[in-house]
Coordinates of C-alpha atoms and ligand atoms in Angstrom, one line a residue:
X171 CA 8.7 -0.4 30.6
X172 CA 9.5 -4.3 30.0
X173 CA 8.4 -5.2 26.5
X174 CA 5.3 -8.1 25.8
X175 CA 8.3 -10.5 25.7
X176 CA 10.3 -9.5 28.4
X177 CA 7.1 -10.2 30.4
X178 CA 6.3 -13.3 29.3
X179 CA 9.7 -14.5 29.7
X180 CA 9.9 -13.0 33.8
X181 CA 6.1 -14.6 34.6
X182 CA 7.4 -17.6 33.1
X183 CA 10.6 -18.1 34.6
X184 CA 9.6 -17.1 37.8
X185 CA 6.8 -19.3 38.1
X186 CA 9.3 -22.1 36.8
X187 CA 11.7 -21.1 39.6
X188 CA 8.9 -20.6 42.4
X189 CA 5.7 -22.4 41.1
X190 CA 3.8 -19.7 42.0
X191 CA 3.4 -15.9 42.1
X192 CA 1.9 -15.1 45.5
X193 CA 1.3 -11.6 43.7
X194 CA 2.4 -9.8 40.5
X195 CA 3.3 -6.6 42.8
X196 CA 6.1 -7.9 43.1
X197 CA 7.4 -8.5 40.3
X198 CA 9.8 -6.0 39.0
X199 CA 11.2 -4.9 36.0
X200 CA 15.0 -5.1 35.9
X201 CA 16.2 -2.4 36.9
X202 CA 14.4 -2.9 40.0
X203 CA 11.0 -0.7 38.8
X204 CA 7.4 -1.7 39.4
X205 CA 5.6 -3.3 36.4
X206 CA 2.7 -2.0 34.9
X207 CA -0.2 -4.5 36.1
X208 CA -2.4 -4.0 33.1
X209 CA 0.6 -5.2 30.7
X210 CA 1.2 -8.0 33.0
X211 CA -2.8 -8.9 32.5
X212 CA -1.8 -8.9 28.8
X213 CA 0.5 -11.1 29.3
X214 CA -1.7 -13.6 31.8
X215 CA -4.5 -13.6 29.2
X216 CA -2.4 -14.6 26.4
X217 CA -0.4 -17.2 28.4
X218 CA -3.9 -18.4 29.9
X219 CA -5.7 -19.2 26.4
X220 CA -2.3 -21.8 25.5
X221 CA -3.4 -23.3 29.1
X222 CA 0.2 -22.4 30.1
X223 CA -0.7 -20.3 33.1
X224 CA -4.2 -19.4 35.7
X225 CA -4.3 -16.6 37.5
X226 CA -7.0 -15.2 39.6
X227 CA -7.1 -11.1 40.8
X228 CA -6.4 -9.6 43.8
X229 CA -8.1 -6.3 44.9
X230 CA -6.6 -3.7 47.1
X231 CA -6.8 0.0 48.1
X232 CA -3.3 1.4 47.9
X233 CA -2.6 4.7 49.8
X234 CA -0.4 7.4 48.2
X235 CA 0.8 10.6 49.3
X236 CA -0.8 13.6 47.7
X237 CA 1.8 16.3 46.9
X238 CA 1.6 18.3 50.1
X239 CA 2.0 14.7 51.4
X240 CA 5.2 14.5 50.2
X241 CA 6.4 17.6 51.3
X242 CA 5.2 16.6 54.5
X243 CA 6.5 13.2 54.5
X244 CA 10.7 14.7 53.6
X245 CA 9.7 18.6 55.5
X246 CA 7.8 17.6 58.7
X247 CA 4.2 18.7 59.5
X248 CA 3.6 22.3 59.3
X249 CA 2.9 22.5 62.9
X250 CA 6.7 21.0 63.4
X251 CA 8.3 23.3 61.1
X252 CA 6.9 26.3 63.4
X253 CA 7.8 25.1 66.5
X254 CA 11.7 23.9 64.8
X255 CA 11.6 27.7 63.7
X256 CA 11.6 29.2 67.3
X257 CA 14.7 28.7 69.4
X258 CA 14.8 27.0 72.4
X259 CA 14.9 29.3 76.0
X260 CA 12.1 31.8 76.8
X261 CA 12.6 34.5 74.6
X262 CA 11.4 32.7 71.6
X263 CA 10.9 35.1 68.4
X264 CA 8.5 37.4 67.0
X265 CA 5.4 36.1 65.2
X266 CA 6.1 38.2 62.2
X267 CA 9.8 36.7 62.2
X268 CA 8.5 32.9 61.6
X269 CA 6.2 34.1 58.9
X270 CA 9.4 35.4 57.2
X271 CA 11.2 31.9 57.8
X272 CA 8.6 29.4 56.5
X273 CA 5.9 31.6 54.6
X274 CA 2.5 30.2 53.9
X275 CA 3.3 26.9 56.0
X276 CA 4.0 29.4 59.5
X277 CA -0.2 30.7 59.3
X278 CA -1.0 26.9 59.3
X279 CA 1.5 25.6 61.5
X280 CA 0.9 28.1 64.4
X281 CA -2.4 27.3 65.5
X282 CA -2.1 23.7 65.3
X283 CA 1.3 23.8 67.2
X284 CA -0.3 25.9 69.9
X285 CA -3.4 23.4 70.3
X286 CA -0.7 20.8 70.7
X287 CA 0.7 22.6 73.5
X288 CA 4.3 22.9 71.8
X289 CA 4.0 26.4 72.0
X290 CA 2.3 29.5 73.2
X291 CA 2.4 33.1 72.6
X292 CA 4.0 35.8 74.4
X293 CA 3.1 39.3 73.4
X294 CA 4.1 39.3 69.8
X295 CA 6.5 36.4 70.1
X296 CA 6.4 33.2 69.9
X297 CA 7.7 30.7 72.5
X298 CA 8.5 27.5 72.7
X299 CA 6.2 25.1 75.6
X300 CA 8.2 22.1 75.2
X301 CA 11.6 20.9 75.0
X302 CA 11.1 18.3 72.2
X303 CA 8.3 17.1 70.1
X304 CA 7.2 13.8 68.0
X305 CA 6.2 14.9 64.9
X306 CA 3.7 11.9 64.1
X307 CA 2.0 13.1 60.9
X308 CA 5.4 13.0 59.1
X309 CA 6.4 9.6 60.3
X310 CA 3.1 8.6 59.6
X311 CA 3.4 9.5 56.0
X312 CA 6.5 8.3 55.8
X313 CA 5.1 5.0 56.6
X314 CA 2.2 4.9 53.9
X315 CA 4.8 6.1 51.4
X316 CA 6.9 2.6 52.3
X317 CA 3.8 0.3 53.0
X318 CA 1.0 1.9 50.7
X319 CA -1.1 1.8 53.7
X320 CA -1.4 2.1 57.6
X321 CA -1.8 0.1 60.6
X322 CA -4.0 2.3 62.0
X323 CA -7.5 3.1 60.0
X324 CA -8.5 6.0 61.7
X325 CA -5.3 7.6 61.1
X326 CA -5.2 7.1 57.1
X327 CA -8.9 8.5 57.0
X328 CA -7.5 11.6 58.9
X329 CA -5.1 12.3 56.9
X330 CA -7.2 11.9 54.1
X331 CA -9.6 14.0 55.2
X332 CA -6.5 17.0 55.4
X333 CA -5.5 16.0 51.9
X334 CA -2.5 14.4 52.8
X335 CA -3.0 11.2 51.3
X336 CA -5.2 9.3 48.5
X337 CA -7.0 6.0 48.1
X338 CA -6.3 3.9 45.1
X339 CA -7.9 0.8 44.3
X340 CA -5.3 -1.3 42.6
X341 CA -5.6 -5.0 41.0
X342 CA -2.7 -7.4 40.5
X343 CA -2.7 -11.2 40.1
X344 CA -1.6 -14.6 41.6
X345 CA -0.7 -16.8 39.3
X346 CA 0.0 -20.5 39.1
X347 CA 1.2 -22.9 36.6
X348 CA -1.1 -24.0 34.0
X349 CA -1.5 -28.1 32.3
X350 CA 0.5 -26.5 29.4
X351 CA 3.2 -25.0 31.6
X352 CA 6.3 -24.7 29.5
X353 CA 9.0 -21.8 29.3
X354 CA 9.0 -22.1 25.9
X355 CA 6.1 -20.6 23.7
X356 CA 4.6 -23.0 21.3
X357 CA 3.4 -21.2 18.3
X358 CA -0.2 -22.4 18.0
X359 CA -2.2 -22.5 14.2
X360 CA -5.4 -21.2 14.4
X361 CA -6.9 -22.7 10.9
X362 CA -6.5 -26.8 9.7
X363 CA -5.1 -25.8 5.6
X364 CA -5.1 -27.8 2.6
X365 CA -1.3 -28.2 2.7
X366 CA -1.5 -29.5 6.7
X367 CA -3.6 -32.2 5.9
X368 CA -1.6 -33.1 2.9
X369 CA 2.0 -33.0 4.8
X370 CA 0.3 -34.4 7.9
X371 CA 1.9 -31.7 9.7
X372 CA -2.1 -31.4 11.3
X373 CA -1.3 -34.3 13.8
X374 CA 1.3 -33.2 16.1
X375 CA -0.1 -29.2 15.2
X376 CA -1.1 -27.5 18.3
X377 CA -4.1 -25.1 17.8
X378 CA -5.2 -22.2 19.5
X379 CA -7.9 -22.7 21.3
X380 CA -11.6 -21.2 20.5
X381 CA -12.4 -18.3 22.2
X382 CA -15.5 -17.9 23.0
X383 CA -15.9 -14.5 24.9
X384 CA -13.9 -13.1 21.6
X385 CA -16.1 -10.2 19.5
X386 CA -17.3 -12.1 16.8
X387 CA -17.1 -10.9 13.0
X388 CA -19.9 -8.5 12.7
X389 CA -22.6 -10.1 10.3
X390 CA -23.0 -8.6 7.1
X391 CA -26.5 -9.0 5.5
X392 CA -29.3 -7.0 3.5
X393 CA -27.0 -5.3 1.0
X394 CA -28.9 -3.3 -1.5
X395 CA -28.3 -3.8 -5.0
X396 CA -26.9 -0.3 -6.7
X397 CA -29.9 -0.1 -8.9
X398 CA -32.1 -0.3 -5.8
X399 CA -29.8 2.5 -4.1
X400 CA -30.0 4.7 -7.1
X401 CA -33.9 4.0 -7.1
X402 CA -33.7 5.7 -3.7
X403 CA -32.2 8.5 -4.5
X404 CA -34.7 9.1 -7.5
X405 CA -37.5 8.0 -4.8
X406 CA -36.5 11.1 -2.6
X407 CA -36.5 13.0 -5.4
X408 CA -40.3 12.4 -6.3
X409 CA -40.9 12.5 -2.5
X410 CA -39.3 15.9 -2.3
X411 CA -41.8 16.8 -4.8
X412 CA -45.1 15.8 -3.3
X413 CA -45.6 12.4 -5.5
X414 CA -47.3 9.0 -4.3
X415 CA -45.6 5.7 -5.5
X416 CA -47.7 3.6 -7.3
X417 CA -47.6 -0.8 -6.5
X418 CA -45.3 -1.9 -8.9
X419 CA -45.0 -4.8 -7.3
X420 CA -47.2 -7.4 -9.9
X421 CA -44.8 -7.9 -13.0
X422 CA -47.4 -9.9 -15.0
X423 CA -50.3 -7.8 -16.6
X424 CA -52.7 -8.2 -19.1
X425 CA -52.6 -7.0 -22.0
X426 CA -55.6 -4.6 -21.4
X427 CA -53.8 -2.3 -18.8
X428 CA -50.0 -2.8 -20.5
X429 CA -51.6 -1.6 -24.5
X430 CA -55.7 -1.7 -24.8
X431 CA -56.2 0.8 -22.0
X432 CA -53.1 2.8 -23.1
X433 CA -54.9 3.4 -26.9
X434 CA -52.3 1.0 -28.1
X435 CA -54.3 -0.5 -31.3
X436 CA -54.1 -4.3 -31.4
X437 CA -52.2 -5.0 -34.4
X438 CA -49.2 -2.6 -33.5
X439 CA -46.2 -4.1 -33.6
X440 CA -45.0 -4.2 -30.3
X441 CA -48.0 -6.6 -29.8
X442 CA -46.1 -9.1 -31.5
X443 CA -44.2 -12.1 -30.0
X444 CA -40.8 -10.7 -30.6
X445 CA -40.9 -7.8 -29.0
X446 CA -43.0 -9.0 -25.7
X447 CA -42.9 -11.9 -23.6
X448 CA -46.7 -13.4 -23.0
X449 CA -47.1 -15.8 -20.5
X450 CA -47.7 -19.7 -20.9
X451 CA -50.2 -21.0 -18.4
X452 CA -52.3 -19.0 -17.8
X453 CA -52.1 -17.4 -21.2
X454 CA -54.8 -15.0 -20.5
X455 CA -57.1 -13.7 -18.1
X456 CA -60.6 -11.7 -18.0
X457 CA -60.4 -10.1 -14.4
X458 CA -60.4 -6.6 -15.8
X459 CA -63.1 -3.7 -15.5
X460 CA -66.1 -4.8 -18.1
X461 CA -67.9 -1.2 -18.5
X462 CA -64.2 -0.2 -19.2
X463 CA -63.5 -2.9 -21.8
X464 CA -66.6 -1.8 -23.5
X465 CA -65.5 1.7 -23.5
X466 CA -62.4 1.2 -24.7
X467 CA -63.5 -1.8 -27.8
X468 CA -65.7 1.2 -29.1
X469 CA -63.0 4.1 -28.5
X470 CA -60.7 1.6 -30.6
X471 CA -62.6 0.7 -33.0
X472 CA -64.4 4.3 -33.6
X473 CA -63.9 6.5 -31.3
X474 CA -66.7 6.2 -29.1
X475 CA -67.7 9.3 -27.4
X476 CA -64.1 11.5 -27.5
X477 CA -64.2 12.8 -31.0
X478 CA -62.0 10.3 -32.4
X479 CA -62.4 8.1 -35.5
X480 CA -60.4 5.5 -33.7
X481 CA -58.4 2.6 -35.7
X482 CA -61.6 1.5 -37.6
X483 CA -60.5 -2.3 -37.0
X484 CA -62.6 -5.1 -34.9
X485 CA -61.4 -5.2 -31.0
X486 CA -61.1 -8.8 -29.8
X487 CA -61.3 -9.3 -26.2
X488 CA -59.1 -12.3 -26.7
X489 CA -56.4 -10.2 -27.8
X490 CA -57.0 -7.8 -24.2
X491 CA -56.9 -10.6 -22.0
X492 CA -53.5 -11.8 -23.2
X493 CA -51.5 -11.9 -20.2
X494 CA -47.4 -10.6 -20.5
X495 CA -44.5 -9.3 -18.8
X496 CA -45.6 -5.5 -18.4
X497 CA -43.5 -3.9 -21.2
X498 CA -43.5 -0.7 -19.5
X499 CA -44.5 0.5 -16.0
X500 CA -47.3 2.7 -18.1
X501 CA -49.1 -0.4 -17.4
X502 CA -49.5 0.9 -13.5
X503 CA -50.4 4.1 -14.6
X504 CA -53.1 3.4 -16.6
X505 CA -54.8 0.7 -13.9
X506 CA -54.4 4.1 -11.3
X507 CA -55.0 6.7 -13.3
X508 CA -58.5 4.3 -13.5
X509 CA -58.7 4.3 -9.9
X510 CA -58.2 7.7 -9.5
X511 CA -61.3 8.0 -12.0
X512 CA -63.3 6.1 -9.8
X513 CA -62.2 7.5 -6.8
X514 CA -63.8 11.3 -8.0
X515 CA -67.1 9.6 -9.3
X516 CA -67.4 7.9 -5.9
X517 CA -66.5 11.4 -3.7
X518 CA -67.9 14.0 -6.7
X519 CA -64.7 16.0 -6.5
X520 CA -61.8 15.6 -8.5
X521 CA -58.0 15.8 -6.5
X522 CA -55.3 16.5 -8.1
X523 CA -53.0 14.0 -8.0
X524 CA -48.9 13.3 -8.8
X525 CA -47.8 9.6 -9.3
X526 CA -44.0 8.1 -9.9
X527 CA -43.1 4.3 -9.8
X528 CA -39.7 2.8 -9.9
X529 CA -39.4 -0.7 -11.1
X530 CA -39.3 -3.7 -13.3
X531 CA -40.0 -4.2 -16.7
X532 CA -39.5 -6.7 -19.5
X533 CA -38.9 -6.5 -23.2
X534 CA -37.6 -9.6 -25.4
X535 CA -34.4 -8.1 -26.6
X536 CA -31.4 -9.9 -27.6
X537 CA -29.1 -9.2 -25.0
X538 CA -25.7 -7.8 -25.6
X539 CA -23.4 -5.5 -23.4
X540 CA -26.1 -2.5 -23.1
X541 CA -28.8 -4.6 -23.8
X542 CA -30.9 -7.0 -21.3
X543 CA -34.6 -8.2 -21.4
X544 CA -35.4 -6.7 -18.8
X545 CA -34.5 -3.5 -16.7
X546 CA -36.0 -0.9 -14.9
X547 CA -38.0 2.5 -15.7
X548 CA -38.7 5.8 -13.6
X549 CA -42.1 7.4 -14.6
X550 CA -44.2 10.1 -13.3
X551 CA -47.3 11.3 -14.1
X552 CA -49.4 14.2 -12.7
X553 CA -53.0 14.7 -13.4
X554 CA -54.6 18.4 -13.2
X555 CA -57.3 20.5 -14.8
X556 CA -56.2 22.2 -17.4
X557 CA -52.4 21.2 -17.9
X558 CA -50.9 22.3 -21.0
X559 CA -48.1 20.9 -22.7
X560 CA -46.0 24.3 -21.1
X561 CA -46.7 22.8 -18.1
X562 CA -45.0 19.4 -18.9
X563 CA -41.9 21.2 -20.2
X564 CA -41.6 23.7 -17.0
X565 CA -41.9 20.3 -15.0
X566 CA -39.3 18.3 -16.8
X567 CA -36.9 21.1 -16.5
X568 CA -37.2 21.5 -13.0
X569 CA -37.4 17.3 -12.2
X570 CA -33.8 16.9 -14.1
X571 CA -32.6 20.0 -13.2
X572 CA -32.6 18.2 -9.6
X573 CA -30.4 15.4 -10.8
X574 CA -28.1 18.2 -11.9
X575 CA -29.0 18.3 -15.6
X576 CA -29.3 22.4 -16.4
X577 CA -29.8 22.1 -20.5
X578 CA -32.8 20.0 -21.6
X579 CA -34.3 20.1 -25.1
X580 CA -37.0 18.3 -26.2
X581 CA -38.1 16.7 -29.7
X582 CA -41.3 16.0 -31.0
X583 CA -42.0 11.9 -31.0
X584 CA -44.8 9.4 -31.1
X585 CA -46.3 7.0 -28.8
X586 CA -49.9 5.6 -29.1
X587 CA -51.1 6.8 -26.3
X588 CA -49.5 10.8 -26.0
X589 CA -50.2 13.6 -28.0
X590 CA -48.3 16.0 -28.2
X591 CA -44.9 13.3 -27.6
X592 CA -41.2 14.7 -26.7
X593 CA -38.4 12.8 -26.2
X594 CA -36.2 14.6 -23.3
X595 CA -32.9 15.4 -24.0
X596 CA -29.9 17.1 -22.5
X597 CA -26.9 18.3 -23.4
X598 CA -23.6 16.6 -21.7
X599 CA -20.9 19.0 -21.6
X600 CA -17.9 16.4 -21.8
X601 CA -19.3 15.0 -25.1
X602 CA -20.2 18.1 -26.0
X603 CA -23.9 17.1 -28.3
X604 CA -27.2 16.5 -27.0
X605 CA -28.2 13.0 -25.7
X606 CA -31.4 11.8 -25.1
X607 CA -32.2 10.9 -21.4
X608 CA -36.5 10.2 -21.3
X609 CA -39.5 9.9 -23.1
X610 CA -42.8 12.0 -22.3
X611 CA -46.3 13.1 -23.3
X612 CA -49.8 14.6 -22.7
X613 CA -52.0 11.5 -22.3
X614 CA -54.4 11.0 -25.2
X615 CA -57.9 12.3 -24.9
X616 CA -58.7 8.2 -26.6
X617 CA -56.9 6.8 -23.2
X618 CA -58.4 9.5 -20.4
X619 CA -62.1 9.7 -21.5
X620 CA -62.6 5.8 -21.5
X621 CA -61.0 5.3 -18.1
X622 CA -64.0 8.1 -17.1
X623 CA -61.7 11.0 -15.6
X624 CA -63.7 14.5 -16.3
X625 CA -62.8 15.8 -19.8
X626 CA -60.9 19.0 -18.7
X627 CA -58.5 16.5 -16.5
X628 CA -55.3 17.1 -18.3
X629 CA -52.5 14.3 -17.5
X630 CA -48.4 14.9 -18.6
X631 CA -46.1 11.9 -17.9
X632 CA -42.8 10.9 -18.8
X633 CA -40.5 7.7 -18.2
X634 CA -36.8 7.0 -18.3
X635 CA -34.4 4.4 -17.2
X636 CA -32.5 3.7 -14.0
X637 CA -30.0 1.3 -15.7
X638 CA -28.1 4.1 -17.2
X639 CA -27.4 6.8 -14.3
X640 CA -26.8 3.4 -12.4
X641 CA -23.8 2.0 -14.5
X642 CA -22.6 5.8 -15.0
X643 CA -22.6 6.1 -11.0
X644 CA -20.7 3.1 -10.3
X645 CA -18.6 3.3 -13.6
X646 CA -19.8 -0.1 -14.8
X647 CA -19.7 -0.7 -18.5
X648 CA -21.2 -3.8 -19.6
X649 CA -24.8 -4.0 -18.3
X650 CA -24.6 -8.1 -17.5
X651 CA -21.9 -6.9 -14.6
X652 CA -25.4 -4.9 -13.1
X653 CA -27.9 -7.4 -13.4
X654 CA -28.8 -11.4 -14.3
X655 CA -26.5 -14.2 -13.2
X656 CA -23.3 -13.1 -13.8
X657 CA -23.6 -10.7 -11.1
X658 CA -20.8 -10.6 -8.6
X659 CA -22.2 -10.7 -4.7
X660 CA -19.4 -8.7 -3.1
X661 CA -19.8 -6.2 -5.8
X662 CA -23.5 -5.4 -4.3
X663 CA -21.8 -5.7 -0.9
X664 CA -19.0 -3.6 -1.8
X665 CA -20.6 -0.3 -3.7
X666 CA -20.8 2.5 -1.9
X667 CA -24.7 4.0 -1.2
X668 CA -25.5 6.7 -4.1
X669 CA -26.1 10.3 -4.0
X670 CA -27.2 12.2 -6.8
X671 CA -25.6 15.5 -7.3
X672 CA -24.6 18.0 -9.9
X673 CA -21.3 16.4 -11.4
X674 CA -23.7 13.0 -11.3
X675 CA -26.2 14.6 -13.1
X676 CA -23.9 15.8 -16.3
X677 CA -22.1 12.3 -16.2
X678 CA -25.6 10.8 -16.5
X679 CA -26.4 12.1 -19.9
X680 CA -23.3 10.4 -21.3
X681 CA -23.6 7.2 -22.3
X682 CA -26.3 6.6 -25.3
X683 CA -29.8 5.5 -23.9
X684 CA -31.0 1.8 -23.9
Ligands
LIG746 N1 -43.9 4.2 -21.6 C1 -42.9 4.9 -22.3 C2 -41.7 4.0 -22.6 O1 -41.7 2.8 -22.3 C3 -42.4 6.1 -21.5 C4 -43.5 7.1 -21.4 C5 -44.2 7.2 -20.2 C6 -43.8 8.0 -22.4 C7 -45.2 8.1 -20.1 C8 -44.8 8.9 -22.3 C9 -45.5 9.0 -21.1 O2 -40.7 4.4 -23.1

């Protein structure tokens, strides 16, 4: 085999030599040996795109000698051998004698000797019926085997047809000097650089020429963010489970569905400027549910109907239709745990039902490496008859057990609008203590009644964040590398898509929570 440069060099000086190849059959290597054509198409290709050679293809069926061919083609015929086998004079020799001579080729042979008339049978012998024969079929193989073919059509599909021969279909090439024709290769730049356009060296450059039947670079679009791959894996999670998602998708809410609704008293705290962005124009808004807001005013301020004192302070409408950045995605949960109130006055019946959302929400922290202003919370909530706080436990301890978290403890804590509270936590093996991973709670009877779902409608929820398994899965440390403007691109083009399993699940209890 002639190497990539040995090629080039023969089509180049032959063509330089002969201004033409009238076909690349016949070229030959060296050593005298045909070339392999598909190498040689390399070659053409390459020399073609430098415009140093054209070539166009030439079909052809080429003929070659199937195995028993060749033994033909250097033997004779079968037929031949037989009658070479039986002396000449009219004794001849027995039948079982020829056998012994030429073996399987002798039960072949015979009869077609015989129908030539070159010999006959005598009794048990065999006898010659001629003096000499012309054995044809091995001339005529020896005569593809020379010329890859035959001057006589009917012939080569004869012997085709008695496996003798095969038909090939073969390309090779004629090839003629191109504009560029040159035996020497030029080496050609594919790319104008900085340092050729300051040497000048780009002027007398020659450049590879486009190709435009090339494969182009695949494109690479709609990378998903990790946080958004994680989210999926937590999404099939809830799926798994039977839960609906809830729309996220509005980020600004009013303060009505984000505290009021949630029994979240108006002078708490988290009210306040510095813990919660409110919006500028519009400031406020009064698109929200006014039989509700009534309910709730009174349920604030005394009670109302669900056996509560309330906060004993004066409700302020103004204060409700604050609009804000949704704190926390409880927000959604209130607004459909509404609709799902409505929904069973409307149909009489109340459904069961199991809701999760996955998404954004925003808190005006001052940002640091763990810290940002705004990130992203899981929650879940399932409304039922009758739950008991046994039943939120049993459920937590299934749900993280999932994300591979076997050890979870829980610790009584407060939120406005749960009663009984736990934070969730689990133990992480490596650090060997308990680390808190979530935050959970039976809805207050103050939030349910208002929103009008039947009194023995129990519903347990719980939230964490997606941040932390997020920067735990892709070993991130410093949260501004996840998230905002500092954000590499090929890093979200780069991560690999998440799964969630056991080994996940202990690292994810590792790092302290937001
Ligand atoms: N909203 C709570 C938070 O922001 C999480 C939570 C959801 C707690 C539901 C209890 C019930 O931390």
């Amino acid at each position: 085999m002639a190497s990539t440069e040995e090629l080039q060099t023969l089509v180049l000086t032959t063509l330089d030599r002969e201004n033409v190849i009238v076909d690349s059959k016949d070229l030959k290597t060296v050593s005298g040996g045909d070339l392999d054509q598909l190498a040689v198409l390399g070659v053409l290709n390459s020399l073609k795109s430098k415009e140093m050679v054209d070539y166009s293809s030439i079909g052809r069926e080429v003929w070659t000698l199937s195995k028993e061919g060749e033994q033909v083609a250097e033997q004779g015929s079968h037929e031949a051998r037989v009658f070479e086998a039986i002396p000449a004079g009219a004794e001849g020799i027995p039948m079982s004698e020829v056998q012994a001579i030429l073996g399987k080729a002798a039960n072949i042979g015979q009869g077609k000797a015989i129908k030539n008339g070159w010999i006959r049978k005598e009794g048990d012998n065999l006898v010659r019926a001629k003096d000499s024969i012309v054995d044809q079929t091995k001339s005529d193989l020896q005569e593809i085997k020379k010329t890859a073919t035959h001057s006589n059509a009917k012939t080569l599909t004869d012997l085709k047809k008695r496996k003798l021969v095969e038909k090939q279909k073969v390309t090779t090439y004629k090839v003629t000097k191109g504009p560029q024709f040159s035996l020497e290769i030029k080496k050609e730049a594919t790319d104008i650089t900085a340092e050729m356009l300051q040497s000048g060296e780009w002027k007398n450059a020659t450049f590879k020429k486009y190709n435009f039947d090339a494969a182009g670079v695949a494109p690479s679009g709609g990378h998903l963010h990790p946080l958004m791959k994680v989210r999926q894996e937590f999404r099939e999670i809830f799926f798994e489970m039977g839960f609906e998602e809830m729309p996220t998708n509005c980020f600004a809410e009013s303060s009505f569905w984000n505290f009021d609704a949630l029994f979240q008293p108006q002078q708490h705290p988290a009210r306040d400027a510095h813990d919660t962005f409110f919006l500028k124009d519009p400031a406020s808004t009064d698109r929200f549910p006014r039989d509700l807001m009534e309910k709730i005013k009174v349920t604030h301020e005394n009670g109302g109907d669900t056996g509560s004192t309330g906060y004993n302070y004066v409700w302020k409408e103004e204060d409700a239709g604050k609009l804000l950045l949704r704190t926390h995605t409880t927000a959604v949960s209130s607004n459909m745990l509404y609709k799902l109130a409505e929904k069973t006055k409307k149909e009489g019946v109340f459904r069961p039902a199991k809701y999760f959302s996955i998404d954004r929400v925003f808190r005006n922290e001052s940002v640091d490496a763990t810290h940002l202003a705004e990130f992203h919370q899981i929650e879940g909530v399932i409304a039922d008859k009758n739950l008991t706080l046994g039943d939120l436990i049993g459920f937590m301890d299934v749900f993280f057990k999932k994300m591979g978290m076997e050890k979870i403890r829980f610790k009584p804590t407060y939120n406005p609008y749960t009663e009984p509270s736990m934070e969730i936590f689990s133990y992480h093996d490596g650090l060997k203590k308990w680390v808190e991973i979530g935050n959970s709670g039976m809805f207050r009877p103050e939030m349910l009644l208002p929103l009008g779902l039947p009194p023995d409608v129990r519903v347990i929820a719980w939230g964490l964040g997606l941040e932390r398994p997020t920067m735990i899965k892709y070993n991130i440390s410093n949260i501004r590398d996840l998230l905002g403007h500092k954000v590499k691109i090929d890093m979200i083009k780069e991560y690999p898509i998440c799964r969630l399993d056991k080994k996940m699940g202990k690292e994810l209890v590792g790092v302290s929570e937001q």
